CSV table of C-alpha atoms in Angstrom, one decimal:
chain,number,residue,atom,x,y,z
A,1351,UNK,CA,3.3,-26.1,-21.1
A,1352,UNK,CA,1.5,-24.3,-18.4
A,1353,UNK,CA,2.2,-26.1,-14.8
A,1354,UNK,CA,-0.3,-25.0,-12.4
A,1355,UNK,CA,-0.3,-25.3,-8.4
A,1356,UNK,CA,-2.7,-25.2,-5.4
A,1357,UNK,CA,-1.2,-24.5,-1.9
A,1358,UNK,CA,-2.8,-25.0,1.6
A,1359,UNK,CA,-1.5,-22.1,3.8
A,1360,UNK,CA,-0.3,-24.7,6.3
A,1361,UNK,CA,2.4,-25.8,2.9
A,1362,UNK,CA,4.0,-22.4,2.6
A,1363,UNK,CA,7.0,-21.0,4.6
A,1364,UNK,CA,6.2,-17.2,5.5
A,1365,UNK,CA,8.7,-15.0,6.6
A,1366,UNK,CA,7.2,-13.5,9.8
A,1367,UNK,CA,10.8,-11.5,10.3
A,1368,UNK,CA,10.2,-9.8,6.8
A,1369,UNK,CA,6.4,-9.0,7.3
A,1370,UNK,CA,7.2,-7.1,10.8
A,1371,UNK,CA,10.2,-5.1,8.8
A,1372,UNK,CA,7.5,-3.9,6.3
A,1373,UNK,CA,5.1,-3.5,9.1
A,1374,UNK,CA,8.1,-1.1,10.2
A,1375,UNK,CA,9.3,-2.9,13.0
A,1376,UNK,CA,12.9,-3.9,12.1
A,1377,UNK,CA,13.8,-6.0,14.6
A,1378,UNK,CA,11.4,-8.6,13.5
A,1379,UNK,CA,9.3,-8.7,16.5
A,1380,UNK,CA,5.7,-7.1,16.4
A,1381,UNK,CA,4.9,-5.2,19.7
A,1382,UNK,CA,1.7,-5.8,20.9
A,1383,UNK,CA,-1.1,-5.4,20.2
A,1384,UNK,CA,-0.2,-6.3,16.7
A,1385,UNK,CA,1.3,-9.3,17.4
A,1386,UNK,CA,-2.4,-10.6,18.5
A,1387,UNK,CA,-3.7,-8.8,15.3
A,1388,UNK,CA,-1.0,-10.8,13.4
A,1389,UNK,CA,-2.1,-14.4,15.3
A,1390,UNK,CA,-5.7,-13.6,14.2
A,1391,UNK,CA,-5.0,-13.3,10.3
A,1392,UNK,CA,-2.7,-16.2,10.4
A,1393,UNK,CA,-5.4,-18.3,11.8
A,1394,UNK,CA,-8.1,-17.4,9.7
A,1395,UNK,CA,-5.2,-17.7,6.7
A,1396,UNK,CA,-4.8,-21.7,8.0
A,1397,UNK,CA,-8.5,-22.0,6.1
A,1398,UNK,CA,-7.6,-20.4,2.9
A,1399,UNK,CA,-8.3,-22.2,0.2
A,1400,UNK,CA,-7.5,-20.1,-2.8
A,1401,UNK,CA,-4.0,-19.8,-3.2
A,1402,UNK,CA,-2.9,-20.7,-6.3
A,1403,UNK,CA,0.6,-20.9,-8.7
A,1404,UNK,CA,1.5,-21.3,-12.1
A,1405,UNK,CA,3.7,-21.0,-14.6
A,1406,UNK,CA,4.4,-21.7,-18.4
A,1407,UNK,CA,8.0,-22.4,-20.2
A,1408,UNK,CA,8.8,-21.2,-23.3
A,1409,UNK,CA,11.4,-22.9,-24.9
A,1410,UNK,CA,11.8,-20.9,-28.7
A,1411,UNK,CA,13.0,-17.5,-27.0
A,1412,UNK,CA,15.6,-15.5,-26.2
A,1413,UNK,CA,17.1,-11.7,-25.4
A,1414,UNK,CA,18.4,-9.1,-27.6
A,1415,UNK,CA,20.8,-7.8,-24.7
A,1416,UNK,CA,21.9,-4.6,-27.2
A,1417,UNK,CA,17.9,-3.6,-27.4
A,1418,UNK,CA,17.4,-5.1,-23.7
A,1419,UNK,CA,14.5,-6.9,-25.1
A,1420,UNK,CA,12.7,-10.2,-23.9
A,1421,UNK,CA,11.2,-12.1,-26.9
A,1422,UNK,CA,8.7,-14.6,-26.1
A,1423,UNK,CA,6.5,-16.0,-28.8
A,1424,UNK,CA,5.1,-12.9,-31.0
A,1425,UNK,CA,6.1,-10.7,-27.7
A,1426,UNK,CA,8.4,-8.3,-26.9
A,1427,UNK,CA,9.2,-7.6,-23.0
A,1428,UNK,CA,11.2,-4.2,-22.8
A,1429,UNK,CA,12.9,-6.0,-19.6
A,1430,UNK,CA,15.6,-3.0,-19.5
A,1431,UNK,CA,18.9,-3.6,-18.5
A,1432,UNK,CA,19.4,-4.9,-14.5
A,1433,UNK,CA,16.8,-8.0,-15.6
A,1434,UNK,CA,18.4,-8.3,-19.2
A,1435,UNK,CA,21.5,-8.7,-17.1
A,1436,UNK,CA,20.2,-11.3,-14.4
A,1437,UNK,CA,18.4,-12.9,-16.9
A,1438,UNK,CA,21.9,-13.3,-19.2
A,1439,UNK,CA,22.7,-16.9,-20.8
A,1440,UNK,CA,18.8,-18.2,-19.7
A,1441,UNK,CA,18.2,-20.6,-22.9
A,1442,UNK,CA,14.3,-20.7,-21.5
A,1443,UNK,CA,11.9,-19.1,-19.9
A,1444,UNK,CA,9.8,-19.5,-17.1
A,1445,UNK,CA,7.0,-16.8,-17.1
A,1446,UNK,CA,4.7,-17.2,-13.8
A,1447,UNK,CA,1.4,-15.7,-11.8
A,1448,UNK,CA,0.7,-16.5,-8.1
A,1449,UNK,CA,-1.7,-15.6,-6.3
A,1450,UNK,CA,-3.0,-15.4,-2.2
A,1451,UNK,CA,-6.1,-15.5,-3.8
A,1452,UNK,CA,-9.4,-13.5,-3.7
A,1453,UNK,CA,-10.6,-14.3,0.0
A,1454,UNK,CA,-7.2,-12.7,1.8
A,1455,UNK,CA,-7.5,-9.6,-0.6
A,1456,UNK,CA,-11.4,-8.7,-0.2
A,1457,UNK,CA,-10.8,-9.5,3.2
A,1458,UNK,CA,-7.8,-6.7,3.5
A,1459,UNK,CA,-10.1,-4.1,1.3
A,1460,UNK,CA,-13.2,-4.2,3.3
A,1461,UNK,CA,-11.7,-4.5,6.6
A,1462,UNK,CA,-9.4,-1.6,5.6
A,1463,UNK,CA,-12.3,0.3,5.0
A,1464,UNK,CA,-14.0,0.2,7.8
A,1465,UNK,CA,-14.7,-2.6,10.1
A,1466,UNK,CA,-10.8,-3.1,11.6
A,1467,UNK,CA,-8.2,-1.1,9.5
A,1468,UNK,CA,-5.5,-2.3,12.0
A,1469,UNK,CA,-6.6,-6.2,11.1
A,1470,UNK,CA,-7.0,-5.0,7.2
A,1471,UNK,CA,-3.6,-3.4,6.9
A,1472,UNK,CA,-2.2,-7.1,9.1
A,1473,UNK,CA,-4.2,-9.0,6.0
A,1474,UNK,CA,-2.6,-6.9,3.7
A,1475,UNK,CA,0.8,-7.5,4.6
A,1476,UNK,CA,0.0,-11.3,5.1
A,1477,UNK,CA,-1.4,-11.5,1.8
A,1478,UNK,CA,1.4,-10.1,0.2
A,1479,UNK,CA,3.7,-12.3,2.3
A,1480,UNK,CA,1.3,-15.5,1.4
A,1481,UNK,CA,2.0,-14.4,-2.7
A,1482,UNK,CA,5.7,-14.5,-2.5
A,1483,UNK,CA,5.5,-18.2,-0.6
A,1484,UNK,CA,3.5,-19.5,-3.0
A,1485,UNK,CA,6.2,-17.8,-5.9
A,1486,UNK,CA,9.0,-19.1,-3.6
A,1487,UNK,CA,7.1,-22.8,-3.5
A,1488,UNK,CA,6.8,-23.0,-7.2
A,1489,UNK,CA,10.4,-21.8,-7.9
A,1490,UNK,CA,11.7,-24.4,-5.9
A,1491,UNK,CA,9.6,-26.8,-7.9
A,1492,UNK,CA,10.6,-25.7,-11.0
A,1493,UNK,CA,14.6,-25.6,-10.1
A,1494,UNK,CA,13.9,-29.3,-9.4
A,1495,UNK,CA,12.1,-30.0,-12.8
A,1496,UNK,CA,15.1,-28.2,-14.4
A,1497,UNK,CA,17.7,-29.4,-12.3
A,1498,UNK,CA,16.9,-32.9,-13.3
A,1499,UNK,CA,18.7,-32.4,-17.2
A,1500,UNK,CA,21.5,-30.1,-15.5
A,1501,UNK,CA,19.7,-27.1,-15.6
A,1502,UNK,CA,19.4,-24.1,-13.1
A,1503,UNK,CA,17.3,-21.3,-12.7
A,1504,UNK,CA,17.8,-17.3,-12.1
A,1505,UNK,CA,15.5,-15.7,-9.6
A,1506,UNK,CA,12.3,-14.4,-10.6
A,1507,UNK,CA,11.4,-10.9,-12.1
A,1508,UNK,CA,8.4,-9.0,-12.2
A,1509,UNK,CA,7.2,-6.1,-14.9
A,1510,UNK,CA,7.2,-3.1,-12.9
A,1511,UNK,CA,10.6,-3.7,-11.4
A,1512,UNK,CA,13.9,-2.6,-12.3
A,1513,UNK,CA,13.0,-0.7,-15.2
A,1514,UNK,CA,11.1,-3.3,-16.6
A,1515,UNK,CA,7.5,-1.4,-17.3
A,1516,UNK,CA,4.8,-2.4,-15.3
A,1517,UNK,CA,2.7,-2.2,-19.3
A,1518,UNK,CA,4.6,-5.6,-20.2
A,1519,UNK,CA,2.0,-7.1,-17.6
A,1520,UNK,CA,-0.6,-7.6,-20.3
A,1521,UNK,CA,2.2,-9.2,-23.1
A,1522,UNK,CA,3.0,-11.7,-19.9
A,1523,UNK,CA,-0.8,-12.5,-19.5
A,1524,UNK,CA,-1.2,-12.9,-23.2
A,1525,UNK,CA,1.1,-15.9,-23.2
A,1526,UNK,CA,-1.3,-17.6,-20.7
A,1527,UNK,CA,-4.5,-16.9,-22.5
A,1528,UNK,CA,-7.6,-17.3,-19.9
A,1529,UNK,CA,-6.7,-15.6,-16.3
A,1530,UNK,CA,-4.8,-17.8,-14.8
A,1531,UNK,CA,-4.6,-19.0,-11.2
A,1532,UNK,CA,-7.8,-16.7,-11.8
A,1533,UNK,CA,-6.0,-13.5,-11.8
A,1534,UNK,CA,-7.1,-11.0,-14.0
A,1535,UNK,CA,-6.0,-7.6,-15.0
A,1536,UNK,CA,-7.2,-4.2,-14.8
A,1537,UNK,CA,-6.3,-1.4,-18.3
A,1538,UNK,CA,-3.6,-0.2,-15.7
A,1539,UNK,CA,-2.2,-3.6,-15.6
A,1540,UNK,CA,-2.8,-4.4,-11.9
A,1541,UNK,CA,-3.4,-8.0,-10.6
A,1542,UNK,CA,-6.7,-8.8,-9.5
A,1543,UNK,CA,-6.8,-9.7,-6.7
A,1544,UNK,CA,-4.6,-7.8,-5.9
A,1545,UNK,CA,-2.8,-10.0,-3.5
A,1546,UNK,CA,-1.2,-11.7,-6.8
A,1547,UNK,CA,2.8,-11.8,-8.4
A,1548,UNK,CA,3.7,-12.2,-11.6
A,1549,UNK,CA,6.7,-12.5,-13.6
A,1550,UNK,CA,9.7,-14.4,-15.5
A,1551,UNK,CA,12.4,-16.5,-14.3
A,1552,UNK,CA,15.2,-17.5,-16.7
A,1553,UNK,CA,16.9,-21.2,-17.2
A,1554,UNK,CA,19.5,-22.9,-18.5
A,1555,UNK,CA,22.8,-24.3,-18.0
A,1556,UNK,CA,24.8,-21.0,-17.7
A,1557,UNK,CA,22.6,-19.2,-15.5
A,1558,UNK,CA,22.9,-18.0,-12.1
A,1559,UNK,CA,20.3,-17.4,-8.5
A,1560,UNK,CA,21.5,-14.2,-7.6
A,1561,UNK,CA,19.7,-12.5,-4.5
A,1562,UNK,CA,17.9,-9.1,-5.0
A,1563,UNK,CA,20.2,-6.8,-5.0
A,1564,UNK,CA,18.5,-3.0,-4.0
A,1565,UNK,CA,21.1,-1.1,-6.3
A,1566,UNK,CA,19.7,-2.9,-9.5
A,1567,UNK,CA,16.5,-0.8,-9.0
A,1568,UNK,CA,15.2,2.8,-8.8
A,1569,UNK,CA,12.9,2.5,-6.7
A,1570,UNK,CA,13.8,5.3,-4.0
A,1571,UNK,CA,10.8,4.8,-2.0
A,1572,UNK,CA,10.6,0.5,-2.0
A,1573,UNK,CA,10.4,-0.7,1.7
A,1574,UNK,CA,12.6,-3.8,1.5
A,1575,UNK,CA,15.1,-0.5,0.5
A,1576,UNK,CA,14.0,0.4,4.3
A,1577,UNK,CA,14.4,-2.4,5.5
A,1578,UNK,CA,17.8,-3.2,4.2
A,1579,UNK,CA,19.2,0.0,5.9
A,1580,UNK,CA,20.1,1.7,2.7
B,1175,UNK,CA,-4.9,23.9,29.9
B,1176,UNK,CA,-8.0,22.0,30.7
B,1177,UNK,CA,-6.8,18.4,32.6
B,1178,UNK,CA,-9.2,16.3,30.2
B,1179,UNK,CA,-8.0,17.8,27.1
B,1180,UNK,CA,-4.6,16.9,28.2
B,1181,UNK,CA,-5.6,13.2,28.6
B,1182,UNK,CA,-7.7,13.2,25.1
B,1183,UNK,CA,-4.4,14.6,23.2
B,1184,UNK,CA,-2.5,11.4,24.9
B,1185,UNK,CA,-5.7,9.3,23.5
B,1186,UNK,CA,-5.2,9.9,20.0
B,1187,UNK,CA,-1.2,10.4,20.2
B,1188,UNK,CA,-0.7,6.5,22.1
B,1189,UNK,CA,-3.9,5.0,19.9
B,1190,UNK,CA,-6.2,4.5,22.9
B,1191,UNK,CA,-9.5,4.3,21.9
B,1192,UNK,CA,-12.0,3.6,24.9
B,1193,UNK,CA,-11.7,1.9,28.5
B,1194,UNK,CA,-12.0,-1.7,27.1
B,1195,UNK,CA,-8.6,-1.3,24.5
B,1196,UNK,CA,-5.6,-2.7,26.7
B,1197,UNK,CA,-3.5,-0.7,23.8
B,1198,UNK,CA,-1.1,1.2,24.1
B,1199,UNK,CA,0.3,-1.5,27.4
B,1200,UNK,CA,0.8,1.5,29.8
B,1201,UNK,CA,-2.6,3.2,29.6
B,1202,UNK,CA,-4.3,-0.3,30.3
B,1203,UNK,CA,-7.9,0.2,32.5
B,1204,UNK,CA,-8.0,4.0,31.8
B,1205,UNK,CA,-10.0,6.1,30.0
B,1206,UNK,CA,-9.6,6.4,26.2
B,1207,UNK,CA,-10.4,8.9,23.7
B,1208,UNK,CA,-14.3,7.6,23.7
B,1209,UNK,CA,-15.1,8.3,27.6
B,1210,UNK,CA,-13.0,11.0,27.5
B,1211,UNK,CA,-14.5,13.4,24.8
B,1212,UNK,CA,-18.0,12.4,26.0
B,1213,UNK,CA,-17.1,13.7,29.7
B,1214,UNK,CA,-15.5,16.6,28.4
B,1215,UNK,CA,-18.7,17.5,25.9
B,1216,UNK,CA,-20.4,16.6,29.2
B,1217,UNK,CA,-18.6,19.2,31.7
B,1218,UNK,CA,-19.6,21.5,29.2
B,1219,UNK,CA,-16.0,22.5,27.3
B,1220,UNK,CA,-16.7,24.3,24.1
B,1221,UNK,CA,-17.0,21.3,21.3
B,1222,UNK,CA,-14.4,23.5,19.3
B,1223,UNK,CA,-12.1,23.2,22.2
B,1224,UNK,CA,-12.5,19.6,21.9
B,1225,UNK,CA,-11.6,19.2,18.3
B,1226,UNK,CA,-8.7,22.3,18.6
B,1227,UNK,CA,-7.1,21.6,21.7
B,1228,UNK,CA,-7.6,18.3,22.3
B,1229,UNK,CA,-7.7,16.0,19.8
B,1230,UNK,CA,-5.4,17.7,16.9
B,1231,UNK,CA,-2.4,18.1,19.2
B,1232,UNK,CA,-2.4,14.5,19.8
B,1233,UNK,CA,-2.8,14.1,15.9
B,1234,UNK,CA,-0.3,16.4,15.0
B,1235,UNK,CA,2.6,14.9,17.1
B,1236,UNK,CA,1.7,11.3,15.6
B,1237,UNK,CA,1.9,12.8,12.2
B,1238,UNK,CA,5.6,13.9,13.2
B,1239,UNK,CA,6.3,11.4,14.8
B,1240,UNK,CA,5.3,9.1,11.7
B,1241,UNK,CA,7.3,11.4,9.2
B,1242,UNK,CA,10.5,10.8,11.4
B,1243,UNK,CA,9.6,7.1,11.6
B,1244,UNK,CA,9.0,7.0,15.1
B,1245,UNK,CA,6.1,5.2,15.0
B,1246,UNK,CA,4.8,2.9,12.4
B,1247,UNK,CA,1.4,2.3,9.8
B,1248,UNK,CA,-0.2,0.1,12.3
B,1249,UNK,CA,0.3,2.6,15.4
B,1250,UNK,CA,-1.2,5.6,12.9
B,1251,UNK,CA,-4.1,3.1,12.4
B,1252,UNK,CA,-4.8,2.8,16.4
B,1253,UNK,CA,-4.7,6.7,16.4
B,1254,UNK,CA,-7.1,7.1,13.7
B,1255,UNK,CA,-9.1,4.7,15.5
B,1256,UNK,CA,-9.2,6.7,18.6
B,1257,UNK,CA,-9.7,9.8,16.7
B,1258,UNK,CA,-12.8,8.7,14.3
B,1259,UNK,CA,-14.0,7.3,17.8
B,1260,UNK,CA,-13.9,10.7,19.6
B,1261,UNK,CA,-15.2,12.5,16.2
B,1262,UNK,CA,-18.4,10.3,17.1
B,1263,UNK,CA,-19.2,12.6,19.6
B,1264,UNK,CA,-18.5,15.7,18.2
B,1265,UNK,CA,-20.6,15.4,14.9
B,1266,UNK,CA,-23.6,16.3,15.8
B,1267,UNK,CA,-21.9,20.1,16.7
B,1268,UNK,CA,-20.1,20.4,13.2
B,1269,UNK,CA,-24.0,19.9,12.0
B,1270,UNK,CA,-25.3,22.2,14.5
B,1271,UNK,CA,-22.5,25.0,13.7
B,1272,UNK,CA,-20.9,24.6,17.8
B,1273,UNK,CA,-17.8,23.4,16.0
B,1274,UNK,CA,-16.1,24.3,12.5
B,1275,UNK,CA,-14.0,22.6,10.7
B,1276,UNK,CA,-10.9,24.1,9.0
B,1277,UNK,CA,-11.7,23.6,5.3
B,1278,UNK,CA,-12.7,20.7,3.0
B,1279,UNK,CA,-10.5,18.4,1.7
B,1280,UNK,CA,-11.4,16.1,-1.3
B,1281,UNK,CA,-9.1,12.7,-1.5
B,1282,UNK,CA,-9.5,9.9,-4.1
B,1283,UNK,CA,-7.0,7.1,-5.6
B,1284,UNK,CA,-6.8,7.9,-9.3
B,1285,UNK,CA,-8.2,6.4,-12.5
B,1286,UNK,CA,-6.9,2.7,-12.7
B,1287,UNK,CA,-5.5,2.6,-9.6
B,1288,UNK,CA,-7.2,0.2,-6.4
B,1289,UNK,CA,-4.5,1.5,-3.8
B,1290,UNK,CA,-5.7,2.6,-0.5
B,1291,UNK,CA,-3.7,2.6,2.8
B,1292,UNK,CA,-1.9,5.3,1.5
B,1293,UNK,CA,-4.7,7.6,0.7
B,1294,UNK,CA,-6.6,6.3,3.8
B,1295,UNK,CA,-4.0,7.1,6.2
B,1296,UNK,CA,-3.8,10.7,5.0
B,1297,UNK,CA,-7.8,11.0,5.1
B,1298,UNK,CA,-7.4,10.1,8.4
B,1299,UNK,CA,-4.7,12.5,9.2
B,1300,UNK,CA,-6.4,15.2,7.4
B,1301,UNK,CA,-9.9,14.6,9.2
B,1302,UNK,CA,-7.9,14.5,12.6
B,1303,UNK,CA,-6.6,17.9,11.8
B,1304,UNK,CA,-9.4,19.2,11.6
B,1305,UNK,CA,-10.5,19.3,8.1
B,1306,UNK,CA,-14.0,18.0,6.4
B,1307,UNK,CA,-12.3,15.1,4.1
B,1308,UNK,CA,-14.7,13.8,1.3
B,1309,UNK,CA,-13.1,10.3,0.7
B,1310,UNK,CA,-14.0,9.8,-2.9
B,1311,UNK,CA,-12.3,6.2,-2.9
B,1312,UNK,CA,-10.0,4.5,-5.1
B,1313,UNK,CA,-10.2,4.0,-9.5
B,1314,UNK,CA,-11.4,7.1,-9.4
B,1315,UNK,CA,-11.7,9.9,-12.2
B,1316,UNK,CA,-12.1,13.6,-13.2
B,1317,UNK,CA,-15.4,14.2,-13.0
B,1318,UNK,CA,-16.0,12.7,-10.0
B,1319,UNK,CA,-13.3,15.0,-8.6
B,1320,UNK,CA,-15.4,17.8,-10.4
B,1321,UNK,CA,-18.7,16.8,-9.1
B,1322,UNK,CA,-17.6,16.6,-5.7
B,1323,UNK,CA,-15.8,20.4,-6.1
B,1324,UNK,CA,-19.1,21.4,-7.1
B,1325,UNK,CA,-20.6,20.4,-4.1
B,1326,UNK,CA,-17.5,21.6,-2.0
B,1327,UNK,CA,-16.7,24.8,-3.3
B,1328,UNK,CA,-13.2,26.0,-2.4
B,1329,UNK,CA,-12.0,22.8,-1.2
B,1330,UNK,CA,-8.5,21.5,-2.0
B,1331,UNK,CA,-8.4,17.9,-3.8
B,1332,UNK,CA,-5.8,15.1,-3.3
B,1333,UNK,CA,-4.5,12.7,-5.5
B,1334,UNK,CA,-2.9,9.3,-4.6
B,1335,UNK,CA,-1.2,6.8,-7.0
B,1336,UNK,CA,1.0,3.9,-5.8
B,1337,UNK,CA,1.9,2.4,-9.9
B,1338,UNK,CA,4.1,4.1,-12.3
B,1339,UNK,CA,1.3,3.5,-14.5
B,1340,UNK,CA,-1.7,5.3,-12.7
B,1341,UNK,CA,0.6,8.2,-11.8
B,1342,UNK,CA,0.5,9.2,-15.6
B,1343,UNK,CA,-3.3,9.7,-14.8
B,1344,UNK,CA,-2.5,12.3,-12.5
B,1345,UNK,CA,-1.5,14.6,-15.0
B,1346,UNK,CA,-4.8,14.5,-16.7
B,1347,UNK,CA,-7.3,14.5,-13.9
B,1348,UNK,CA,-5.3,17.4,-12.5
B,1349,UNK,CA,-5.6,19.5,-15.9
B,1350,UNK,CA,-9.2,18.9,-16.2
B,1351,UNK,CA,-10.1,19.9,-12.5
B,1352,UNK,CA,-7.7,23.1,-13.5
B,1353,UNK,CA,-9.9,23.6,-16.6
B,1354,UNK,CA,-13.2,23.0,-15.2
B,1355,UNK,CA,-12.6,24.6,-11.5
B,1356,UNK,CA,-9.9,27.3,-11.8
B,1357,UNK,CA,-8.2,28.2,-9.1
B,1358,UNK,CA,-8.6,24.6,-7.1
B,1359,UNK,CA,-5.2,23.8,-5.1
B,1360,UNK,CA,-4.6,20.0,-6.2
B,1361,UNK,CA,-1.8,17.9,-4.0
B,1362,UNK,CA,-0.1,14.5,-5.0
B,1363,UNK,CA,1.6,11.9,-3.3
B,1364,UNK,CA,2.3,8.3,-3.6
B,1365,UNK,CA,5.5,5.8,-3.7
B,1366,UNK,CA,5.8,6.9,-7.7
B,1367,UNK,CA,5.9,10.7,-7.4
B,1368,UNK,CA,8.0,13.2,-6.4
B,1369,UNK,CA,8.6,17.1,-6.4
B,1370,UNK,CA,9.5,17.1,-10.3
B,1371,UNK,CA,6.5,15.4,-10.8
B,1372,UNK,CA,4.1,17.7,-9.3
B,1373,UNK,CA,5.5,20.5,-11.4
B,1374,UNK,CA,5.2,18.9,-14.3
B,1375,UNK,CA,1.6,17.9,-14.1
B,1376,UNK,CA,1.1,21.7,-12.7
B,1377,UNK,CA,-0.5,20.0,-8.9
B,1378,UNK,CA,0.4,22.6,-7.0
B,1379,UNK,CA,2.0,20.4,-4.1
B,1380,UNK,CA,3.7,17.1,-3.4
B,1381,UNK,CA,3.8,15.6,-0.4
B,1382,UNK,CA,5.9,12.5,0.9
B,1383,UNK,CA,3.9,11.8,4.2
B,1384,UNK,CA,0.5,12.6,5.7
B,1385,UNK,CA,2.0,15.2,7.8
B,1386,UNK,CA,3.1,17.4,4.7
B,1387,UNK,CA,-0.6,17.3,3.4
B,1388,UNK,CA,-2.3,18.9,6.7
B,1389,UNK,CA,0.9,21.4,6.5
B,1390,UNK,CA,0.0,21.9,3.3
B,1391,UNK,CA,-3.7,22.4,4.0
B,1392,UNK,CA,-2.5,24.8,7.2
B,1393,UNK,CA,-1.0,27.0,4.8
B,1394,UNK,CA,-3.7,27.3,2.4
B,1395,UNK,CA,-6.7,26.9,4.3
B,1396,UNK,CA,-6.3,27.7,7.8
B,1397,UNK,CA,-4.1,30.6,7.6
């Protein structure tokens, strides 16, 4: 069953504190003049118009924790083992695209490349921000769907994270058949656009939300690694 | 050294662009790095003087000051601005020969792969340093790497990749610029690769900010 969302901008809760960490400033507040810069792509994100969730639950799968494998339908998601463990006692799966849509991210590109780089690299950043309320909006919806038989949900994982392969992208588009929310994706297996999330977020009524932890992945050069101090 | 070259350096370090910018706060109402290389060009200082003296110091300490996170993307971004403002000016000498630039640098985003601030901020650098940079633009492959070394003899190329999966790309586009251009210096970089990397794929430098790549070029190119 694929459930599928559309967010106005105004809907969403963005973390401003996180988007001036990645920005670099750690204390949360943007100096100026970026803070203008910032006040300018918020208000032209108030009229977006694009931003779009969905997901689809599987039901008939389950993981092979000795292989580390994710089966889903005829699919198998090499999740490796931080997500195999996060993901442990899920009965049901929740696999998930959302998207800030194509206006914010042509809007970052061509702004980057020319016209404004400063304002293109602020869309950039809000545009990723914008993708993660709209995951964080349908996660809460779906913890209420589940919660409603007495079941809870894990937080959600993404191929190209934690070991997981950033190839199981096009198994995890598979299952949804046309693009949805309209993201497509490239042979590389990047989102387009690129502004986009995707992943898998495990149920049942053993499971446990457990916040991202930085020392369940290798990434040595993430920023939230930055950010987090360590 | 001369008074406006020390002011033009200051431009491009604090990101002040022209009169109008009221960034950086404390250089509000003065001149930026517009007026300031048009009324040095003006007063008649060398236009070599210009690019050498004036605006690359100011690049080169916002490059350090970037590596030891100092500053931050967006204030590199208001530099660049200043600097590709000030480059306005001096264009029409690197076409007449009154200024040279250091060496060519060839920078692209490789096959697959639709990543740019990374590669854009070092293109910037690069170019501020004093360096020709051909920006070949993102999803891009060997022969157009090729094609443009054919047109740039002697230049040195740079590859960017932000995904574990483009990164593997590297490897080939850097053996078939080997193969068909012997002898071309290739440099990597991006949040994927590291030092073990670039030996393995046989680039012949990584680097883990902008700064390292004009150090690199320095070496190569300019010494």
């Amino acid at each position: 069953m694929v459930k599928e969302f559309a967010f106005g901008f105004k809907e969403l809760v963005i973390d401003h504190k996180l988007m001036a960490g990645v920005m670099g400033y750690e204390n949360g507040q943007l100096p100026p003049p970026f803070d203008e810069y910032m006040e300018t792509a918020l208000q032209e994100a108030a009229t977006l118009n694009d931003i779009r969730a969905s997901y689809l639950l599987i039901d008939n799968s389950r993981i092979d924790k000795g292989r580390k494998v994710l089966y889903a339908r005829e699919n198998e998601f090499n999740i490796g083992n931080a997500v195999c463990n996060e993901l442990n006692g899920a009965e049901r799966f929740a696999f998930y695209v959302c998207t800030a849509g194509k206006t914010i991210s042509d809007k970052s590109v061509s702004m980057l490349k020319g016209e404004d780089p400063v304002l293109g690299y602020v869309y950039d950043i809000l545009g990723s921000a914008i993708a993660e309320a709209a995951g964080d909006k349908m996660q809460l919806f779906l913890k209420n769907e589940v919660g409603k038989a007495g079941e809870k949900t894990t937080n959600r994982y993404s191929p190209g994270y934690c070991q997981w392969s950033v190839g199981d992208q096009h198994k995890l588009f598979s299952l949804f058949g046309e693009a949805p929310c309209g993201v497509s994706l490239t042979q590389s297996a990047l989102m387009q656009p690129v502004k986009s999330i995707s992943g898998v977020i495990g149920i049942g009524k053993n499971v446990e939300f457990r916040e991202y932890q930085c020392s369940l992945c290798f990434s040595e050069n993430c920023v939230y690694r930055r950010i987090r101090g360590i | 050294m001369n008074e406006i070259l020390t002011q033009l350096s200051d431009c491009i370090e604090f990101g002040k662009i022209n009169m109008a910018s009221p960034y950086p706060p404390q250089m509000k109402g003065q001149e930026g790095a517009d007026e300031l290389t048009a009324k040095a060009l003006a007063e008649g200082i060398n236009p070599q003087d210009v690019l050498t003296l004036g605006l690359m110091p100011g690049m080169e300490r916002i490059g350090l000051k970037f590596r030891e996170n100092k500053v931050f993307v967006p204030q590199v971004l208001m530099s660049a601005k200043a600097m590709s403002t000030a480059m306005l000016h001096l264009k029409p000498h690197f076409l007449s020969g009154a200024a040279k630039q250091k060496g060519t640098f060839i920078i692209g985003t490789v096959l697959g792969d639709l990543h740019d601030i990374g590669k854009n901020l070092v293109s910037m650098m690069v170019e501020g340093s004093g360096y020709k940079v051909i920006d070949l633009g993102t999803d891009v492959g060997s022969d157009k790497f090729i094609a443009a070394l054919k047109d740039h003899p002697g230049a040195v190329v740079g590859l960017s990749a932000l995904l574990t999966t483009t990164m593997v790309n590297m490897q080939a586009i850097t053996k078939e610029i080997k193969d068909a251009m012997p002898g071309t210096l290739i440099t990597i970089g991006g949040a994927p690769v590291n030092e073990d990397f670039c030996n393995k794929i046989g680039a012949d430098s990584y680097s883990a900010d902008p700064q390292g790549v004009v150090e690199f070029l320095n070496r190569k190119l300019a010494s």
